[in-house]
PDB file of C-alpha atoms in Angstrom:
ATOM      1  CA  TYR A   9       0.000   0.000   0.000  1.00 85.00           C
ATOM      2  CA  TYR A  10       1.032   3.590  -0.467  1.00 83.00           C
ATOM      3  CA  VAL A  11      -0.385   7.029   0.162  1.00 88.00           C
ATOM      4  CA  SER A  12      -0.199  10.183  -1.938  1.00 86.00           C
ATOM      5  CA  ALA A  13      -1.435  13.756  -1.492  1.00 87.00           C
ATOM      6  CA  GLY A  14      -1.971  16.619  -3.908  1.00 80.00           C
ATOM      7  CA  ASP A  15      -2.360  20.387  -3.919  1.00 76.00           C
ATOM      8  CA  ASP A  16      -6.090  19.902  -4.457  1.00 80.00           C
ATOM      9  CA  GLY A  17      -6.529  18.771  -0.832  1.00 83.00           C
ATOM     10  CA  LYS A  18      -6.997  15.082  -1.658  1.00 87.00           C
ATOM     11  CA  ILE A  19      -5.189  12.129  -0.118  1.00 89.00           C
ATOM     12  CA  PHE A  20      -5.217   8.809  -1.957  1.00 88.00           C
ATOM     13  CA  TYR A  21      -4.670   5.487  -0.166  1.00 87.00           C
ATOM     14  CA  CYS A  22      -3.751   2.938  -2.852  1.00 88.00           C
ATOM     15  CA  ASP A  23      -3.067  -0.754  -3.340  1.00 87.00           C
ATOM     16  CA  THR A  24       0.040  -1.335  -5.474  1.00 83.00           C
ATOM     17  CA  GLN A  25      -0.845  -4.923  -6.384  1.00 88.00           C
ATOM     18  CA  LEU A  26      -4.378  -4.189  -7.588  1.00 86.00           C
ATOM     19  CA  HIS A  27      -3.421  -0.751  -8.995  1.00 84.00           C
ATOM     20  CA  GLU A  28      -6.471   0.896  -7.496  1.00 90.00           C
ATOM     21  CA  ILE A  29      -7.392   3.636  -5.060  1.00 88.00           C
ATOM     22  CA  LEU A  30      -8.876   2.120  -1.892  1.00 87.00           C
ATOM     23  CA  LYS A  31      -9.816   5.367  -0.140  1.00 87.00           C
ATOM     24  CA  THR A  32      -9.910   9.068  -0.993  1.00 86.00           C
ATOM     25  CA  ILE A  33      -9.859  11.681   1.754  1.00 86.00           C
ATOM     26  CA  LYS A  34     -10.698  15.231   0.733  1.00 87.00           C
ATOM     27  CA  TYR A  35     -10.049  18.422   2.685  1.00 80.00           C
ATOM     28  CA  ASN A  36     -11.991  21.546   1.731  1.00 72.00           C
ATOM     29  CA  ASN A  37     -10.605  23.833   4.419  1.00 70.00           C
ATOM     30  CA  GLY A  38      -7.977  25.492   2.223  1.00 71.00           C
ATOM     31  CA  GLN A  39      -5.152  23.882   4.198  1.00 77.00           C
ATOM     32  CA  LYS A  40      -2.147  22.753   2.206  1.00 85.00           C
ATOM     33  CA  ILE A  41      -1.051  19.165   2.875  1.00 88.00           C
ATOM     34  CA  LEU A  42       2.704  19.161   3.566  1.00 88.00           C
ATOM     35  CA  GLN A  43       3.377  15.575   4.675  1.00 89.00           C
ATOM     36  CA  VAL A  44       1.459  12.310   4.633  1.00 93.00           C
ATOM     37  CA  THR A  45       2.366   8.859   5.956  1.00 92.00           C
ATOM     38  CA  ILE A  46       0.828   5.475   6.820  1.00 91.00           C
ATOM     39  CA  ASN A  47       1.883   3.156   9.634  1.00 89.00           C
ATOM     40  CA  HIS A  48       3.488  -0.267   9.210  1.00 85.00           C
ATOM     41  CA  ASP A  49       0.296  -2.320   9.369  1.00 87.00           C
ATOM     42  CA  ASN A  50      -1.664   0.132   7.154  1.00 87.00           C
ATOM     43  CA  SER A  51      -4.242   0.887   9.840  1.00 88.00           C
ATOM     44  CA  TYR A  52      -3.419   4.575  10.472  1.00 90.00           C
ATOM     45  CA  LEU A  53      -2.774   7.498   8.171  1.00 91.00           C
ATOM     46  CA  ALA A  54      -1.328  10.828   9.323  1.00 93.00           C
ATOM     47  CA  ALA A  55      -1.381  14.110   7.383  1.00 92.00           C
ATOM     48  CA  ALA A  56       0.417  17.347   8.289  1.00 91.00           C
ATOM     49  CA  PHE A  57      -0.869  20.746   7.171  1.00 87.00           C
ATOM     50  CA  ASN A  58       0.680  24.169   6.658  1.00 83.00           C
ATOM     51  CA  ASN A  59      -0.830  25.511   9.900  1.00 83.00           C
ATOM     52  CA  GLY A  60       1.115  22.974  12.009  1.00 83.00           C
ATOM     53  CA  ALA A  61      -1.894  20.687  12.526  1.00 88.00           C
ATOM     54  CA  ILE A  62      -1.660  16.918  12.145  1.00 91.00           C
ATOM     55  CA  GLU A  63      -4.685  14.736  11.503  1.00 92.00           C
ATOM     56  CA  ILE A  64      -4.505  11.046  12.366  1.00 92.00           C
ATOM     57  CA  ILE A  65      -7.074   8.767  10.741  1.00 90.00           C
ATOM     58  CA  ASN A  66      -7.844   5.151  11.587  1.00 90.00           C
ATOM     59  CA  LEU A  67      -8.328   3.612   8.125  1.00 87.00           C
ATOM     60  CA  ASN A  68     -10.397   0.737   9.530  1.00 87.00           C
ATOM     61  CA  ASN A  69     -13.088   2.727  11.338  1.00 88.00           C
ATOM     62  CA  ASN A  70     -12.556   6.341  10.085  1.00 85.00           C
ATOM     63  CA  PHE A  71     -11.805   7.651  13.600  1.00 88.00           C
ATOM     64  CA  LYS A  72     -10.035  11.037  13.284  1.00 89.00           C
ATOM     65  CA  GLU A  73      -8.106  13.167  15.736  1.00 90.00           C
ATOM     66  CA  THR A  74      -6.296  16.448  15.135  1.00 89.00           C
ATOM     67  CA  LEU A  75      -3.081  17.308  16.961  1.00 87.00           C
ATOM     68  CA  PHE A  76      -1.417  20.707  17.100  1.00 82.00           C
ATOM     69  CA  THR A  77       2.290  21.340  17.566  1.00 77.00           C
ATOM     70  CA  LYS A  78       3.419  23.901  20.127  1.00 70.00           C
ATOM     71  CA  ASN A  79       4.093  26.865  17.846  1.00 69.00           C
ATOM     72  CA  ASN A  80       2.346  25.767  14.639  1.00 70.00           C
ATOM     73  CA  SER A  81       5.607  25.809  12.643  1.00 75.00           C
ATOM     74  CA  GLN A  82       5.932  24.157   9.270  1.00 81.00           C
ATOM     75  CA  ILE A  83       6.191  20.378   9.618  1.00 87.00           C
ATOM     76  CA  ILE A  84       9.223  19.026   7.790  1.00 85.00           C
ATOM     77  CA  LEU A  85       9.017  15.356   8.791  1.00 86.00           C
ATOM     78  CA  LEU A  86       6.064  13.112   9.608  1.00 90.00           C
ATOM     79  CA  LYS A  87       6.699   9.389   9.902  1.00 89.00           C
ATOM     80  CA  PHE A  88       5.492   6.338  11.772  1.00 88.00           C
ATOM     81  CA  VAL A  89       8.560   4.809  13.427  1.00 83.00           C
ATOM     82  CA  SER A  90       6.581   1.784  14.631  1.00 79.00           C
ATOM     83  CA  PRO A  91       2.969   0.668  14.192  1.00 78.00           C
ATOM     84  CA  SER A  92       1.911   2.835  17.128  1.00 83.00           C
ATOM     85  CA  HIS A  93       4.511   5.643  17.305  1.00 86.00           C
ATOM     86  CA  LEU A  94       4.276   8.769  15.154  1.00 89.00           C
ATOM     87  CA  LEU A  95       7.258  11.125  14.895  1.00 87.00           C
ATOM     88  CA  CYS A  96       6.898  14.740  13.805  1.00 87.00           C
ATOM     89  CA  SER A  97       9.572  17.397  13.330  1.00 83.00           C
ATOM     90  CA  ASN A  98       8.940  21.071  12.620  1.00 82.00           C
ATOM     91  CA  SER A  99      11.090  23.946  11.395  1.00 78.00           C
ATOM     92  CA  SER A 100      11.219  25.538  14.865  1.00 77.00           C
ATOM     93  CA  GLY A 101      13.284  22.661  16.197  1.00 74.00           C
ATOM     94  CA  ASP A 102      10.618  20.655  17.987  1.00 79.00           C
ATOM     95  CA  ASN A 103      10.380  16.900  17.514  1.00 81.00           C
ATOM     96  CA  TYR A 104       7.284  15.156  18.867  1.00 85.00           C
ATOM     97  CA  LEU A 105       6.788  11.452  19.461  1.00 85.00           C
ATOM     98  CA  TRP A 106       3.181  10.320  19.941  1.00 87.00           C
ATOM     99  CA  ASP A 107       1.900   6.913  20.995  1.00 87.00           C
ATOM    100  CA  ILE A 108      -1.360   5.691  19.460  1.00 87.00           C
ATOM    101  CA  ASP A 109      -3.283   3.099  21.451  1.00 83.00           C
ATOM    102  CA  THR A 110      -4.960   1.031  18.752  1.00 76.00           C
ATOM    103  CA  ASN A 111      -7.419  -0.522  21.214  1.00 78.00           C
ATOM    104  CA  ASP A 112      -9.209   2.721  22.055  1.00 81.00           C
ATOM    105  CA  ASN A 113      -7.786   5.167  19.444  1.00 76.00           C
ATOM    106  CA  SER A 114      -6.229   7.299  22.188  1.00 84.00           C
ATOM    107  CA  ILE A 115      -3.200   9.400  21.351  1.00 87.00           C
ATOM    108  CA  LYS A 116      -0.713  10.672  23.913  1.00 86.00           C
ATOM    109  CA  LEU A 117       2.512  12.638  23.656  1.00 84.00           C
ATOM    110  CA  VAL A 118       5.430  10.430  24.687  1.00 80.00           C
ATOM    111  CA  ASN A 119       8.180  13.018  24.351  1.00 76.00           C
ATOM    112  CA  ASN A 120       9.016  16.425  22.925  1.00 76.00           C
ATOM    113  CA  PHE A 121      12.653  16.614  21.862  1.00 71.00           C
ATOM    114  CA  SER A 122      13.714  20.192  21.199  1.00 70.00           C
ATOM    115  CA  VAL A 123      16.892  21.839  19.950  1.00 61.00           C
ATOM    116  CA  SER A 124      18.608  25.151  20.442  1.00 60.00           C
ATOM    117  CA  LYS A 125      17.147  28.388  19.131  1.00 67.00           C
ATOM    118  CA  SER A 126      18.591  27.649  15.674  1.00 71.00           C
ATOM    119  CA  GLN A 127      16.078  26.869  12.935  1.00 74.00           C
ATOM    120  CA  VAL A 128      15.895  23.278  11.668  1.00 75.00           C
ATOM    121  CA  ILE A 129      16.628  22.915   7.952  1.00 78.00           C
ATOM    122  CA  ASN A 130      16.056  19.182   7.562  1.00 78.00           C
ATOM    123  CA  THR A 131      15.366  16.136   9.730  1.00 79.00           C
ATOM    124  CA  LYS A 132      15.927  12.454   9.006  1.00 80.00           C
ATOM    125  CA  ILE A 133      15.474   9.149  10.828  1.00 79.00           C
ATOM    126  CA  ASN A 134      18.121   6.434  10.547  1.00 79.00           C
ATOM    127  CA  SER A 135      17.275   3.108   8.898  1.00 77.00           C
ATOM    128  CA  ASN A 136      16.653   1.209  12.141  1.00 74.00           C
ATOM    129  CA  LYS A 137      14.308   4.025  13.290  1.00 73.00           C
ATOM    130  CA  SER A 138      16.157   4.572  16.567  1.00 75.00           C
ATOM    131  CA  ASN A 139      17.781   7.989  15.991  1.00 77.00           C
ATOM    132  CA  ILE A 140      16.655  11.428  14.802  1.00 77.00           C
ATOM    133  CA  LEU A 141      19.202  13.723  13.121  1.00 79.00           C
ATOM    134  CA  SER A 142      18.408  17.374  12.353  1.00 79.00           C
ATOM    135  CA  ARG A 143      20.527  19.793  10.340  1.00 81.00           C
ATOM    136  CA  LEU A 144      20.370  23.275  11.856  1.00 80.00           C
ATOM    137  CA  LYS A 145      20.651  26.698  10.223  1.00 80.00           C
ATOM    138  CA  SER A 146      23.699  27.320  12.442  1.00 82.00           C
ATOM    139  CA  ASN A 147      25.556  24.593  10.443  1.00 83.00           C
ATOM    140  CA  LYS A 148      25.333  22.176  13.367  1.00 82.00           C
ATOM    141  CA  PHE A 149      23.524  18.893  13.841  1.00 80.00           C
ATOM    142  CA  ALA A 150      21.218  17.802  16.640  1.00 78.00           C
ATOM    143  CA  ARG A 151      20.749  14.089  17.397  1.00 77.00           C
ATOM    144  CA  TRP A 152      18.244  12.269  19.616  1.00 74.00           C
ATOM    145  CA  ASP A 153      17.708   8.628  20.467  1.00 75.00           C
ATOM    146  CA  ILE A 154      14.152   7.375  20.082  1.00 71.00           C
ATOM    147  CA  GLY A 155      13.684   5.077  23.007  1.00 62.00           C
ATOM    148  CA  GLN A 156      11.627   4.329  26.020  1.00 51.00           C
ATOM    149  CA  THR A 157      10.905   7.417  28.067  1.00 48.00           C
ATOM    150  CA  LYS A 158      10.344   7.227  31.802  1.00 46.00           C
ATOM    151  CA  VAL A 159       9.060   9.948  34.073  1.00 48.00           C
ATOM    152  CA  ILE A 160      11.260  10.186  37.147  1.00 48.00           C
ATOM    153  CA  LYS A 161      10.008  12.116  40.171  1.00 52.00           C
ATOM    154  CA  TYR A 162      12.438  13.717  42.571  1.00 49.00           C
ATOM    155  CA  LEU A 163      12.375  16.195  45.438  1.00 54.00           C
ATOM    156  CA  ALA A 164      14.281  19.454  45.585  1.00 54.00           C
ATOM    157  CA  ASP A 165      13.815  22.307  48.059  1.00 58.00           C
ATOM    158  CA  LYS A 166      10.750  20.602  49.553  1.00 60.00           C
ATOM    159  CA  SER A 167       9.047  20.551  46.134  1.00 60.00           C
ATOM    160  CA  GLU A 168       8.324  17.570  43.902  1.00 57.00           C
ATOM    161  CA  TYR A 169       9.447  17.705  40.280  1.00 49.00           C
ATOM    162  CA  ALA A 170       9.013  15.316  37.375  1.00 50.00           C
ATOM    163  CA  SER A 171      11.261  15.025  34.362  1.00 47.00           C
ATOM    164  CA  ASN A 172      11.603  12.762  31.331  1.00 48.00           C
ATOM    165  CA  PHE A 173      14.723  10.606  31.121  1.00 45.00           C
ATOM    166  CA  ARG A 174      15.685   8.171  28.392  1.00 42.00           C
TER     167      ARG A 174
END
């Protein structure tokens, strides 16, 4: 299967063996589709728009949910890195990793990797889908490991804090 999007606001979900379009999704809201991807088992489709919004669609039951990135920057990478993990990178230097629970269609933010104040030019994922590499406008690179994230609680100055560690 593959997915394709056009300037006319249509997304086509196609079968390469049968050479036919299985589903057409049309957007009439004037939003430009920047990125589109399907997950590994072809059950979810994600589309990123020029306003920083991301729509996730369950292709089996047509459930839809819209996500918004922090500062609505242009999305330069949208990719499923596993059947239930969606990675998004925007030009402001924010990388988001969402977990999709296929049992109840719930979506939660697993981690938000961010870089320095330098603008992101391009972002790639390595072939084993375990690292993110971004090229920055400052001629530097930023690299993150995609892995399990745990919230660790600790006490400081009689206050409780929580932080993400990988």
